[in-house]
XYZ file of C-alpha atoms in Angstrom:
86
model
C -188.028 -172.748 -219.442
C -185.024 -171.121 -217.739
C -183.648 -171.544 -214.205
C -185.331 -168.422 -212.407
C -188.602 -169.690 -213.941
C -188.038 -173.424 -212.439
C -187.291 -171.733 -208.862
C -189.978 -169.424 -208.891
C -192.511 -172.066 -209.751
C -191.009 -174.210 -207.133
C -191.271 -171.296 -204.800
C -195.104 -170.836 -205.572
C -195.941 -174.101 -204.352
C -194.388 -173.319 -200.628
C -191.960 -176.221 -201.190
C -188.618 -176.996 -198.750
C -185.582 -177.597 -200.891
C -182.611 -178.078 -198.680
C -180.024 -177.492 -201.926
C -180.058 -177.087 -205.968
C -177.532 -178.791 -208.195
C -176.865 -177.377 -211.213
C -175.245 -179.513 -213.932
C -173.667 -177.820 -216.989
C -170.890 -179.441 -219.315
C -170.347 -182.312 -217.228
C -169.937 -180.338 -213.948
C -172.052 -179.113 -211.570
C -172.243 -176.980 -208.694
C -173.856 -176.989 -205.391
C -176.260 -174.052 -204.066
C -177.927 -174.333 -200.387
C -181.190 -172.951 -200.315
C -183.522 -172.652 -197.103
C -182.148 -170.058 -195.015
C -179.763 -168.819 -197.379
C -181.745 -169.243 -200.503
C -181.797 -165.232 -201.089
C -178.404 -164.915 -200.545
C -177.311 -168.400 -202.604
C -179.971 -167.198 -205.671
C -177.448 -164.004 -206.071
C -174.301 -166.555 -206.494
C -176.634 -168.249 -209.198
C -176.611 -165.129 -211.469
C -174.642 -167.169 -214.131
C -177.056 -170.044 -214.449
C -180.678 -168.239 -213.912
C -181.186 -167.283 -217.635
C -179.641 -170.566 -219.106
C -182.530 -173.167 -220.603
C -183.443 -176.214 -218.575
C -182.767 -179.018 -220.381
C -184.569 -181.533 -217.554
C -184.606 -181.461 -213.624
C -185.600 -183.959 -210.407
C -185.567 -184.067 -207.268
C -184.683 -187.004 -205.009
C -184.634 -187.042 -201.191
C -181.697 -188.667 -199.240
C -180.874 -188.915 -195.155
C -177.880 -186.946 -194.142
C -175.308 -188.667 -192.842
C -175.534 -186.600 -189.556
C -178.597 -187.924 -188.567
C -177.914 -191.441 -188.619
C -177.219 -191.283 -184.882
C -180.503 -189.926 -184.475
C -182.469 -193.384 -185.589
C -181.061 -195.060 -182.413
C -182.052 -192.599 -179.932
C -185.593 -193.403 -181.525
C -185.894 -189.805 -183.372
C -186.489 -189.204 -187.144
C -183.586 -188.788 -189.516
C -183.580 -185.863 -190.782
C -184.368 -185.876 -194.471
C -182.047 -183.439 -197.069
C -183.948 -182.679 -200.193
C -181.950 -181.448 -203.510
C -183.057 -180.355 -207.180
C -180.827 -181.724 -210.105
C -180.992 -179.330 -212.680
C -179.184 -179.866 -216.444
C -178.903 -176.653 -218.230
C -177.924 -176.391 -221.937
């Protein structure tokens, strides 16, 4: 599967990704998507036709919000997909 094929099935089911990581030779760079997932997807040009070799997600608190937990509000929640391409 390629990398435009992950994020459009990812887009079908209505999901809220905060940010990808891409990982390729033992680097890997850092898209935001949300509000500027159009405008990040054009920076990804490079990477979109590469194979997927495996991907995750995982779920983390940001370090802004820690504040928040005291003040008896929700953390907010940051939400990235790890993608390795070959």
């Amino acid at each position: 599967m390629k990398v435009r094929d992950l994020l459009e099935k990812i887009d079908y089911v209505d999901s809220t990704l905060d940010y990808a990581v891409i990982n390729y030779s033992g680097s890997d760079e850092r898209f935001e998507l949300g509000a500027f997932k159009e405008e990040n997807l054009n920076k990804m040009t490079g990477y979109l036709d590469k194979e997927v070799k495996a991907f995750s997600f995982w779920a983390d608190y940001s370090d802004d919000a820690y504040g928040d937990i005291d003040d008896g509000m929700l953390p907010l929640i940051v939400t990235t997909l790890w993608i390795d391409i070959e």
